[in-house]
Short mmCIF file of C-alpha atoms in Angstrom, two decimals:
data_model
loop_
_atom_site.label_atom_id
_atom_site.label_comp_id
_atom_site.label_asym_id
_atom_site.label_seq_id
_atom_site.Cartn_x
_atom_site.Cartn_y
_atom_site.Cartn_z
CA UNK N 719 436.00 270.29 107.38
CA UNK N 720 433.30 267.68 108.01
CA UNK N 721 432.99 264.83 105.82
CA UNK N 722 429.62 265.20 103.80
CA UNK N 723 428.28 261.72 104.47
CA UNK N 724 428.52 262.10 107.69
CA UNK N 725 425.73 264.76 108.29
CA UNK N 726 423.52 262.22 107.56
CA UNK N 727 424.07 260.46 110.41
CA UNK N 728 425.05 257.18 109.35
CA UNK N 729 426.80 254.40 111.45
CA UNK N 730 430.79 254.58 111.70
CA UNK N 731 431.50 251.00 109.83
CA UNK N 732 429.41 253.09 106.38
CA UNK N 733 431.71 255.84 106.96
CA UNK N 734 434.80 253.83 106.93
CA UNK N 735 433.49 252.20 103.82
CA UNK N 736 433.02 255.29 102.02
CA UNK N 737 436.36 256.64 103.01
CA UNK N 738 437.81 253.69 101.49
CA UNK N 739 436.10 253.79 97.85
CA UNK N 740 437.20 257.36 98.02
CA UNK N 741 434.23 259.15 98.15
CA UNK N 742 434.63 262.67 99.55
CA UNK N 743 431.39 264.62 98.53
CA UNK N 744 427.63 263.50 98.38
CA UNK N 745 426.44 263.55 94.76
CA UNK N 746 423.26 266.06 94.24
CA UNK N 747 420.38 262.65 94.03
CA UNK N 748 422.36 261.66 97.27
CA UNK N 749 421.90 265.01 98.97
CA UNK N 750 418.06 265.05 97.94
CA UNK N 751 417.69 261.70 98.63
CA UNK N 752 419.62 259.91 101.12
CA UNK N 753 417.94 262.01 104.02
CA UNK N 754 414.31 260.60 102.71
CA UNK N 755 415.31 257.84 102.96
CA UNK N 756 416.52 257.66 106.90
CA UNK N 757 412.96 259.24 107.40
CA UNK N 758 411.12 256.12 105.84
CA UNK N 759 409.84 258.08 103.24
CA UNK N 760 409.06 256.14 99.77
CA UNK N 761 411.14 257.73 96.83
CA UNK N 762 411.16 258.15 93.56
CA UNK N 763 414.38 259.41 91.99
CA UNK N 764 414.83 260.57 88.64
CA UNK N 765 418.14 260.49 87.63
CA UNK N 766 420.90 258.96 84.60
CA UNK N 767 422.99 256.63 85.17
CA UNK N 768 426.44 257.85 87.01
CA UNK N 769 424.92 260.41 89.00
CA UNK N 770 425.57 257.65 92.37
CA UNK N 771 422.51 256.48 92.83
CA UNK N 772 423.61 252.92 93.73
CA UNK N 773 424.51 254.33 97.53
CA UNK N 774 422.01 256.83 97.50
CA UNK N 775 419.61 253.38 98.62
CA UNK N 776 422.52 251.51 99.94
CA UNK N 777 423.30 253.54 102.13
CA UNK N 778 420.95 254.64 104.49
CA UNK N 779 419.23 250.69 103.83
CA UNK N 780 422.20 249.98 105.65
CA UNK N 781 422.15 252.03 107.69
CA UNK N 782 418.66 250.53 109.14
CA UNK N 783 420.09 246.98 108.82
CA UNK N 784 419.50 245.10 112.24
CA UNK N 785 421.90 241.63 112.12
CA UNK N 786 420.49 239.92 114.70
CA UNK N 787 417.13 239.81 113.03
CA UNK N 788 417.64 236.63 110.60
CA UNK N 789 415.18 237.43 108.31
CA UNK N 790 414.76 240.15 104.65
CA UNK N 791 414.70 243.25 105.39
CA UNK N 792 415.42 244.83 101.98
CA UNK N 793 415.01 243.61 98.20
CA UNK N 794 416.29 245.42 95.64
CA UNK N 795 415.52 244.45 92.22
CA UNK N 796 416.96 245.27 88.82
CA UNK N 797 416.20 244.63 85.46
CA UNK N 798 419.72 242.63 83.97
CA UNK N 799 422.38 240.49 85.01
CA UNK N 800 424.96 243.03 84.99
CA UNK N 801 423.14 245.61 87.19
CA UNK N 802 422.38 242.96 89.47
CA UNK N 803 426.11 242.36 90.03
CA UNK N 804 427.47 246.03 90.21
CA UNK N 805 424.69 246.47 92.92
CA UNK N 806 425.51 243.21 94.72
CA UNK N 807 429.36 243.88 94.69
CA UNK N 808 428.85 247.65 95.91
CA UNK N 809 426.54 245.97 98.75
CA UNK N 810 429.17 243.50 99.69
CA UNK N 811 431.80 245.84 99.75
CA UNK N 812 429.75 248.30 102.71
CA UNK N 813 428.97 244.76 104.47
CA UNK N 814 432.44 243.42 104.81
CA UNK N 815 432.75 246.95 107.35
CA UNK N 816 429.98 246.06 109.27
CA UNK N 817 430.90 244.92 113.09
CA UNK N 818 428.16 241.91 112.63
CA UNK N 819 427.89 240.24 109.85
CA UNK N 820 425.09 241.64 107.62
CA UNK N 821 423.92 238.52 104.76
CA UNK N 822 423.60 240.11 100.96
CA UNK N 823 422.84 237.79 98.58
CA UNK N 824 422.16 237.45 95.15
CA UNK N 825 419.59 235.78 92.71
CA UNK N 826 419.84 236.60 88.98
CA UNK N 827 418.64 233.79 86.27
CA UNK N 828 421.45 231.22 84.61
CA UNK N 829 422.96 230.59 87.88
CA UNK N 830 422.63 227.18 89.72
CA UNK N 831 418.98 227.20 91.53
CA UNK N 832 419.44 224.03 93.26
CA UNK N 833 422.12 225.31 95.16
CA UNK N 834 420.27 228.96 96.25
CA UNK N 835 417.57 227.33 97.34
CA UNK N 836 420.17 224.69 99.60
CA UNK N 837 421.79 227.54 100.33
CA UNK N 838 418.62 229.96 102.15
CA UNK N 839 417.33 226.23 104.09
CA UNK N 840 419.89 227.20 106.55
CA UNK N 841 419.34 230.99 106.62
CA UNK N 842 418.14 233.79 104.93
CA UNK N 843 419.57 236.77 104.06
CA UNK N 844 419.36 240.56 104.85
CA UNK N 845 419.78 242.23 101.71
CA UNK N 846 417.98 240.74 98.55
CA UNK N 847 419.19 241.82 95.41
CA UNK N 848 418.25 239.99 91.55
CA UNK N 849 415.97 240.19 88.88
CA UNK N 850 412.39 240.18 89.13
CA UNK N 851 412.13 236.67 87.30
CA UNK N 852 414.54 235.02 89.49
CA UNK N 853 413.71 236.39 93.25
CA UNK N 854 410.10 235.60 91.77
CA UNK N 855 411.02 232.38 91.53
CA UNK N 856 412.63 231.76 94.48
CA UNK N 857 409.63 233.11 96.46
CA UNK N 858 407.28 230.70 95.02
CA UNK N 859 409.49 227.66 95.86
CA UNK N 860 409.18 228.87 99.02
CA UNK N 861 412.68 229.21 99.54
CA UNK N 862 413.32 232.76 99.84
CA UNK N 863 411.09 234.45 102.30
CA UNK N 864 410.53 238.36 101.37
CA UNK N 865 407.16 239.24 102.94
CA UNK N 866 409.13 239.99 105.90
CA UNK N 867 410.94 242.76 104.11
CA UNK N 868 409.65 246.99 104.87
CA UNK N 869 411.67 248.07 102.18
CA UNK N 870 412.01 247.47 98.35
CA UNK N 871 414.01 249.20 96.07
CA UNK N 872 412.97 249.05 91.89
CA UNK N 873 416.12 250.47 89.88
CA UNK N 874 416.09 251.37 86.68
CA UNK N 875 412.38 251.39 86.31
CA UNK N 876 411.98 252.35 82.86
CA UNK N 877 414.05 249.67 81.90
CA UNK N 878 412.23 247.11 83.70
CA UNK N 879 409.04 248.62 82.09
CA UNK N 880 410.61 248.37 78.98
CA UNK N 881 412.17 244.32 79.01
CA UNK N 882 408.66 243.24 80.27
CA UNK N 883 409.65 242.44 83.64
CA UNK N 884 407.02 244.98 85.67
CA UNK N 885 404.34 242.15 86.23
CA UNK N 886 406.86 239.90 88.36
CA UNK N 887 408.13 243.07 90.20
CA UNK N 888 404.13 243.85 90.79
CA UNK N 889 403.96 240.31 92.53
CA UNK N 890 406.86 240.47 94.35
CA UNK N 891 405.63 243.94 96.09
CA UNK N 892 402.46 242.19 96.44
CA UNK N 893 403.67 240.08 99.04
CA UNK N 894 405.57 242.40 100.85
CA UNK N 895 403.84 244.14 104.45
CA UNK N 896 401.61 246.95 103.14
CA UNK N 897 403.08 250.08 105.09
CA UNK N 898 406.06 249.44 102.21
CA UNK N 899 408.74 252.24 101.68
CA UNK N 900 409.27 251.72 97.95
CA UNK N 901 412.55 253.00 96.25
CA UNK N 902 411.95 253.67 92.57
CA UNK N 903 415.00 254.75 90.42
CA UNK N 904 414.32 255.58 86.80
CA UNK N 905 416.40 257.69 84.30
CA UNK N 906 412.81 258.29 82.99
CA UNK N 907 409.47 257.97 83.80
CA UNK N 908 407.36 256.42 80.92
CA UNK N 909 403.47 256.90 81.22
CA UNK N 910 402.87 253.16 80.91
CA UNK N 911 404.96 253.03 84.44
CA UNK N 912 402.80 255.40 86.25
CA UNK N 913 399.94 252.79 86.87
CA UNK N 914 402.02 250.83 88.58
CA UNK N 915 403.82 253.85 90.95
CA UNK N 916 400.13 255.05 91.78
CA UNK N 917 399.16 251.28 93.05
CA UNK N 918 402.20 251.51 95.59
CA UNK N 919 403.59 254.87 96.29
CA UNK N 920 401.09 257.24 97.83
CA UNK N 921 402.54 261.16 98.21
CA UNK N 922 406.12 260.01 97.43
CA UNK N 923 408.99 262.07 97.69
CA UNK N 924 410.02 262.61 93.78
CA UNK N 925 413.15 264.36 92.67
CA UNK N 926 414.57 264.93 89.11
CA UNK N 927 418.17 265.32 88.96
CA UNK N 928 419.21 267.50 86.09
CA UNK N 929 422.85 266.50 84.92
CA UNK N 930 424.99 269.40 85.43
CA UNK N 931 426.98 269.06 82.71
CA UNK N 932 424.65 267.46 79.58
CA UNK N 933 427.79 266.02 77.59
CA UNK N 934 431.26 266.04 78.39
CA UNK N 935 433.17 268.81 76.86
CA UNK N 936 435.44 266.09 75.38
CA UNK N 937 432.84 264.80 73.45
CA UNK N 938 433.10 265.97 69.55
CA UNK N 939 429.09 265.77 68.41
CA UNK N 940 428.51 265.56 65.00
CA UNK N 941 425.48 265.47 63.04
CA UNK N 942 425.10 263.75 59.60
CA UNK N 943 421.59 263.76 57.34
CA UNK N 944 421.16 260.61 55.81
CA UNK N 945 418.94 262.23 53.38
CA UNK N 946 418.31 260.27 49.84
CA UNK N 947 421.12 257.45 51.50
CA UNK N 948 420.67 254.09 52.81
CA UNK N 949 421.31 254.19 56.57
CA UNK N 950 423.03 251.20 57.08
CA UNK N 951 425.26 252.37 53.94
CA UNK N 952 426.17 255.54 56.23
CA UNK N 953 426.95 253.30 59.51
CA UNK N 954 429.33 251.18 57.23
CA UNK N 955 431.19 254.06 55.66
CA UNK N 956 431.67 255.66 59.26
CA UNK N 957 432.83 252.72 60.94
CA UNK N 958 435.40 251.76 58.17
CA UNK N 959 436.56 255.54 57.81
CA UNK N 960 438.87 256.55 60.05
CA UNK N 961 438.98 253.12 62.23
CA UNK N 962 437.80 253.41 65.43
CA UNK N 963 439.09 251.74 68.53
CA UNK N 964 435.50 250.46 69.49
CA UNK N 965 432.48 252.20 68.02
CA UNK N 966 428.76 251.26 69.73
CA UNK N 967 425.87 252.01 67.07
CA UNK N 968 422.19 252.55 69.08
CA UNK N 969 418.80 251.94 67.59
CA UNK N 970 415.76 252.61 68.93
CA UNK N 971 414.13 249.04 68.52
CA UNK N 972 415.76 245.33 68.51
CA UNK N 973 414.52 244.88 64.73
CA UNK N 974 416.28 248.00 63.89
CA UNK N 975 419.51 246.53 65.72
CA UNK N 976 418.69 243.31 63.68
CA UNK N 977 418.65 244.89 60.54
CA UNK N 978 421.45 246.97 61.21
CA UNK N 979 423.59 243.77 62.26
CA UNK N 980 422.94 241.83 59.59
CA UNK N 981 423.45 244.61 57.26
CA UNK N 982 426.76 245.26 58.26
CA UNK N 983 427.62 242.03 58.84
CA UNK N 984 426.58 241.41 54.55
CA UNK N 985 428.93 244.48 54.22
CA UNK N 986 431.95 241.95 55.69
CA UNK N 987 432.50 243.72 59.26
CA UNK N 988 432.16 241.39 62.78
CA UNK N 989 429.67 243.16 64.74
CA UNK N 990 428.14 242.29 67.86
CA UNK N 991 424.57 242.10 68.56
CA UNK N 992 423.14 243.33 72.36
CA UNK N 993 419.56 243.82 73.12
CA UNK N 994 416.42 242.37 74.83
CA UNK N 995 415.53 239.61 73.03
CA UNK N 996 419.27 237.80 73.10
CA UNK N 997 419.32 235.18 75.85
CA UNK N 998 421.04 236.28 79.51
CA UNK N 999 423.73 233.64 78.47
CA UNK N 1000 424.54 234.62 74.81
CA UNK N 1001 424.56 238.00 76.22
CA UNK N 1002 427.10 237.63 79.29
CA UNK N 1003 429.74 235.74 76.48
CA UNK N 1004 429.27 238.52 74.15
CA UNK N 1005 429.84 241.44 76.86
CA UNK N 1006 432.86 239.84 77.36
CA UNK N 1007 433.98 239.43 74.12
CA UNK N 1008 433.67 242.52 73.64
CA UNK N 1009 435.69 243.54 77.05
CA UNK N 1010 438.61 241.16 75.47
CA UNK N 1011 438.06 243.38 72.13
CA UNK N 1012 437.38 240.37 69.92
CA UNK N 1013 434.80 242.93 68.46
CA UNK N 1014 435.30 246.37 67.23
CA UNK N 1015 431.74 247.10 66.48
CA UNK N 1016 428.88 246.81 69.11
CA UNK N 1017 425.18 247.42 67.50
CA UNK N 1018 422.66 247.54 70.95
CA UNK N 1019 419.21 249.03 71.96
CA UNK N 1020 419.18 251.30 74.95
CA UNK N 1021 419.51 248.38 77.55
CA UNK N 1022 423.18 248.53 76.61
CA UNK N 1023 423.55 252.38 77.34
CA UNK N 1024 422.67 251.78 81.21
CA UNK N 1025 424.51 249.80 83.96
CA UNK N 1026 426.42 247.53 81.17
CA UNK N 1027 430.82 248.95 81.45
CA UNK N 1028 432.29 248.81 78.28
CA UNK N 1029 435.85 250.42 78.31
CA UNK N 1030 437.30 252.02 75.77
CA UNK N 1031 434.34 253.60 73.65
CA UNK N 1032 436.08 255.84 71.09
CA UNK N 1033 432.53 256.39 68.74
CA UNK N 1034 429.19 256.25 69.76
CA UNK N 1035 426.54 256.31 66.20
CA UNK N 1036 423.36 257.16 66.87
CA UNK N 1037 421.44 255.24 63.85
CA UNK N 1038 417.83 256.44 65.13
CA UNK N 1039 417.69 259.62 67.42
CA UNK N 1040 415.68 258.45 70.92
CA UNK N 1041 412.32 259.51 71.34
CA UNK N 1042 413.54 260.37 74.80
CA UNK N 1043 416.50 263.11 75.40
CA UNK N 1044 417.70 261.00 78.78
CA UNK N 1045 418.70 258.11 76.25
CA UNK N 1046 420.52 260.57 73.96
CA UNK N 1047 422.59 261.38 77.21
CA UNK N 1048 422.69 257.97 78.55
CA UNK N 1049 424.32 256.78 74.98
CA UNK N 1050 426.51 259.48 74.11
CA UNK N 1051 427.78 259.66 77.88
CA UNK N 1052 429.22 256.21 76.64
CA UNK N 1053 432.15 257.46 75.33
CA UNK N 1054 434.63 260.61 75.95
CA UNK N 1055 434.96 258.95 80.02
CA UNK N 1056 437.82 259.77 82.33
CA UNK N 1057 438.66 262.74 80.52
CA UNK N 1058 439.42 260.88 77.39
CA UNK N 1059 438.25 262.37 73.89
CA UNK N 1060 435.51 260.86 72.42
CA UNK N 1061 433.28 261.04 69.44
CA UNK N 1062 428.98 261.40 69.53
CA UNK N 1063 427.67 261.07 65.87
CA UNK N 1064 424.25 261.49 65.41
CA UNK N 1065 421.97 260.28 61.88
CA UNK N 1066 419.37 262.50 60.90
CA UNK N 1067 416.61 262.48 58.17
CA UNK N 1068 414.25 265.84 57.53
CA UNK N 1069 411.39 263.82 59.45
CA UNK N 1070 414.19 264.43 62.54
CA UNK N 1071 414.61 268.30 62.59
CA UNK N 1072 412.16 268.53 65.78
CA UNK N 1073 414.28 266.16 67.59
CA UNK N 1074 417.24 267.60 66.66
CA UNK N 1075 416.13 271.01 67.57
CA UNK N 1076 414.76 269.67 71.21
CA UNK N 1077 418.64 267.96 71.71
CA UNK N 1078 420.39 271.39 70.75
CA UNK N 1079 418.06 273.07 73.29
CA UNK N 1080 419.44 271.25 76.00
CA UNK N 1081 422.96 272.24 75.26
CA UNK N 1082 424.41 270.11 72.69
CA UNK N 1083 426.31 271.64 70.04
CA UNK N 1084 426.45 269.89 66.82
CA UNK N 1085 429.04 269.66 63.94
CA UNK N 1086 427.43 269.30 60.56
CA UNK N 1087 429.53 266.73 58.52
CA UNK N 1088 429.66 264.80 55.84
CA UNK N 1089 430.94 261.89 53.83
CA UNK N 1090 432.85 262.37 50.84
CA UNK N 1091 434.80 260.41 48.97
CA UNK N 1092 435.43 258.34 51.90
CA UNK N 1093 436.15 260.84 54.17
CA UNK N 1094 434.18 262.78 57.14
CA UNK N 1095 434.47 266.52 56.32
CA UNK N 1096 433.04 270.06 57.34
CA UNK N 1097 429.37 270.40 55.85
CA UNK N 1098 426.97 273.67 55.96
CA UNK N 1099 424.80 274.04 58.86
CA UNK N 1100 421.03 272.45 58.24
CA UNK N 1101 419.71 275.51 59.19
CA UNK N 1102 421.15 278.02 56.87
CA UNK N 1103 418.09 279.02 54.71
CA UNK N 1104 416.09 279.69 58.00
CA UNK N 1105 418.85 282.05 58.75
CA UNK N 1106 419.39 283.30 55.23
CA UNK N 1107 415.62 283.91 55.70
CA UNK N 1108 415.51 285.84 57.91
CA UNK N 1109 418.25 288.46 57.26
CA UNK N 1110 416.58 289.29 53.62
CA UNK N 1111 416.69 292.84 52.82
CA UNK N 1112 412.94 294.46 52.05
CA UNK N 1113 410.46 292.82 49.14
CA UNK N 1114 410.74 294.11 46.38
CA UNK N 1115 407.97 295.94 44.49
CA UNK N 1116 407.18 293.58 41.16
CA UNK N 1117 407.99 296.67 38.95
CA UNK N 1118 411.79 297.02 39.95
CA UNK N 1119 412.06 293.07 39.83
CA UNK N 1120 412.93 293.34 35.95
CA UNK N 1121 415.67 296.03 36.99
CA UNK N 1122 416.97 293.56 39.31
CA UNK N 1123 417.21 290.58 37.18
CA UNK N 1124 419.17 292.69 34.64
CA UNK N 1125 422.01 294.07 37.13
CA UNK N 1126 422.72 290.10 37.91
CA UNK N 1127 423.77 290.00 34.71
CA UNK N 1128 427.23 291.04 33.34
CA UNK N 1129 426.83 295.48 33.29
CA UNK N 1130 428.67 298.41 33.65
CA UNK N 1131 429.33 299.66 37.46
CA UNK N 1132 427.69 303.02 37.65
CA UNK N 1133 424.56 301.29 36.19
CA UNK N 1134 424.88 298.74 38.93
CA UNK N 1135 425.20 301.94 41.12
CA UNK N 1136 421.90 303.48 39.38
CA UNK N 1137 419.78 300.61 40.29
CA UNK N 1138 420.86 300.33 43.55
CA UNK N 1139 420.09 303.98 43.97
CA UNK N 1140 416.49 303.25 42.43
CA UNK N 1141 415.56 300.04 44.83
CA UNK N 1142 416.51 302.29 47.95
CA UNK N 1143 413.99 305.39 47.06
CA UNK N 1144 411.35 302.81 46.30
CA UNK N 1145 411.52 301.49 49.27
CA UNK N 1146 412.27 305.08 51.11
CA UNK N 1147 408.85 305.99 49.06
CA UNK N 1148 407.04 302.75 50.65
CA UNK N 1149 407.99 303.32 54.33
CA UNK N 1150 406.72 307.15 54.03
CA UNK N 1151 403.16 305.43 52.37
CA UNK N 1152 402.97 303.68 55.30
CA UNK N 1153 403.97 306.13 57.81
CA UNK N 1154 401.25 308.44 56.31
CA UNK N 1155 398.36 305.69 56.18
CA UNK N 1156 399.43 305.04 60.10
CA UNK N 1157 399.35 308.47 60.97
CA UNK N 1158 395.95 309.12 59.02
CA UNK N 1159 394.31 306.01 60.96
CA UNK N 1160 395.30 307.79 64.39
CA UNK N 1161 393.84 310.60 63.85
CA UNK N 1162 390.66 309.17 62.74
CA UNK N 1163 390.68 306.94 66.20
CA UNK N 1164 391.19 310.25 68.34
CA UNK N 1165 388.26 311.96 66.02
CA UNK N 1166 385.82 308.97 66.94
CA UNK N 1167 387.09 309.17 70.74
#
């Protein structure tokens, strides 16, 4: 059977890498994608975070690599730290195949500049990859030379958007050649972004991957309505009920994480703060104090959903349901990995029934719950009077209403019998009213005619 990378036609030493991560079958954005790509085309793929995007651009960028030309050919931004590094480390590993040496390098902020900037006097290298601030930077020292480069490659898009970064990406393709095959990856595509994707990207080739499966099946979601209760009240008594091995609680913005923090923080529990305002240093340490479990309790914005590893994730709380379904994904896909059981709990107030209707339409099942005396238990579904609603027997005419308020009260059978016998011919008697009136109305149509 022939290996599926290799109908794309890539070179044998990208082969040999792939065999040895263990790839065997192109993901779906790869299958779209990847063949675009070879072609020159400029992409934009739409697609959450897991679905192997990373080689989708690696890949065939590779793939057009020439060595002997010592100049950049490709630069590949992204908007954190830690994306910058998974990206650089997947890049190294396809390099250290290549039969000539092929130069990745990487430029991400809170490293030594000094030394970068010794470091591209004696050459420069193939494969740019860094955040927009730093490669920025670097440019305008005149120390990294990029305008050389055909190809640049924006992941995580929205994100970018989102941390304020799009302006220094914006420069940085503004001194690239101007017949530029631009490589935009974006688990969604806010409107505020489309500006910029006009100014570059003329007719690209756009794909949306739908995840196949929305959440993994051993995921437990549950739903809770913080109705009449504090919020941060209802985050405490989850985390401290039950004890879970490491629970991340996402809020929409950072003063909602900030509030949240410090709240539960009053409450006497060490929580960990992650989101776009903490400095890149503050935030490596506490990643990996978190990694080395020294917290239990992670409170983060969205940035934390995408391209940051933690291990372990037994809870994920949902404090704030996202405006956008792809972040509901991207956070609850945060637990319940490798097969492992997970659990997905979700806050709700009555202002949130349209979002929680739009998430159940996409597949999620929910589990109402609730908490009483401190424990999570079985709760009625939210949408039981809608339902009761809607399998109510016939109105009642107002005369036989007096009838009906008697039998609820304590009377013999067969007069319970009697008035049940009494509400069916009255509304028997309706029905044939109606019937009549319809029939009468016909006939007067066909007269007319």
């Amino acid at each position: 059977m022939e290996h599926t990378f290799e109908k794309f036609g890539l070179q044998p030493f990208l082969i040999d890498a792939i065999n040895e991560i263990g790839f065997k079958e192109a993901t779906e954005v790869q299958e779209k994608l990847i063949p675009a790509i070879m072609k020159g085309e400029s992409v934009i793929g739409q697609s959450q975070t897991g679905t192997g995007k990373t080689h989708t651009f690696l890949l065939p960028l590779f793939n057009k690599i020439d060595p002997l030309k010592a100049e950049v050919q490709v630069v590949i931004t992204t908007p954190s730290r830690e994306l910058a590094e998974q990206i650089y480390q997947a890049a190294l590993q396809l390099a250290k195949h290549a039969p000539e040496k092929i130069i990745v390098q990487s430029f991400v902020g809170g490293t030594d500049k000094k030394r970068q900037m010794t470091k591209l006097n004696g050459t420069q290298p193939h494969i740019v990859i860094g955040t927009p601030g730093r490669i920025l930077d670097m440019v305008n020292e005149n120390a990294l030379l990029i305008h050389t480069a055909p190809v640049l490659v924006i992941d995580e898009a929205d994100m970018t958007l989102d941390m304020g970064f799009l302006e220094d990406v914006d420069q940085i393709a503004g001194r690239l050649p101007n017949n530029l095959q631009m490589l935009v990856f974006s688990a969604t595509i806010p409107q505020n972004l489309k500006p910029f994707l006009k100014k570059y990207m003329e007719n690209p080739h756009y794909e949306h991957i739908q995840p196949k499966s929305i959440i993994s099946p051993t995921i437990d979601n549950w739903l809770i309505s913080t109705k009449g209760r504090d919020r941060v009240d209802v985050v405490y008594q989850l985390l401290t009920t039950g004890t879970p091995y490491l629970a991340i609680v996402f809020a929409n913005t950072k003063q909602k994480v900030d509030e949240l923090a410090d709240g539960l923080k009053s409450r006497g529990l060490k929580v960990a703060k992650i989101h776009g305002d903490i400095q890149p240093r503050e935030r490596k340490r506490v990643m990996k104090q978190v990694q080395n479990l020294d917290y239990q309790f992670v409170v983060a914005t969205d940035l934390a959903a995408r391209g940051i590893d933690i291990e372990g994730v037994s809870h994920v709380i949902n404090a704030e349901i996202p405006r956008d379904l792809d972040f509901f994904i991207h956070r609850v896909g945060r637990t319940g990995r490798n097969g492992m059981n997970g659990t997905a709990i979700t806050l709700y107030a009555p202002s949130d029934e349209a979002l929680v209707a739009d998430i159940e339409k996409i597949g999620v099942e929910f589990s109402p719950k609730t908490i009483k005396n401190g424990e999570i238990i079985d709760t009625y579904d939210r949408n039981r009077r809608t339902t009761r609603e809607k399998t109510s027997k016939d109105v009642l005419d107002p005369s036989l209403k007096g009838i009906v308020k008697k039998s609820k009260k304590k009377v013999k059978p067969g007069y319970k019998k009697k008035i049940g016998r009494v509400i069916k011919e009255s509304n028997e008697k309706k029905r044939r009213v109606e019937r009549r009136s319809q029939a009468r109305a016909i006939k007067k149509a066909n007269k007319k005619k």
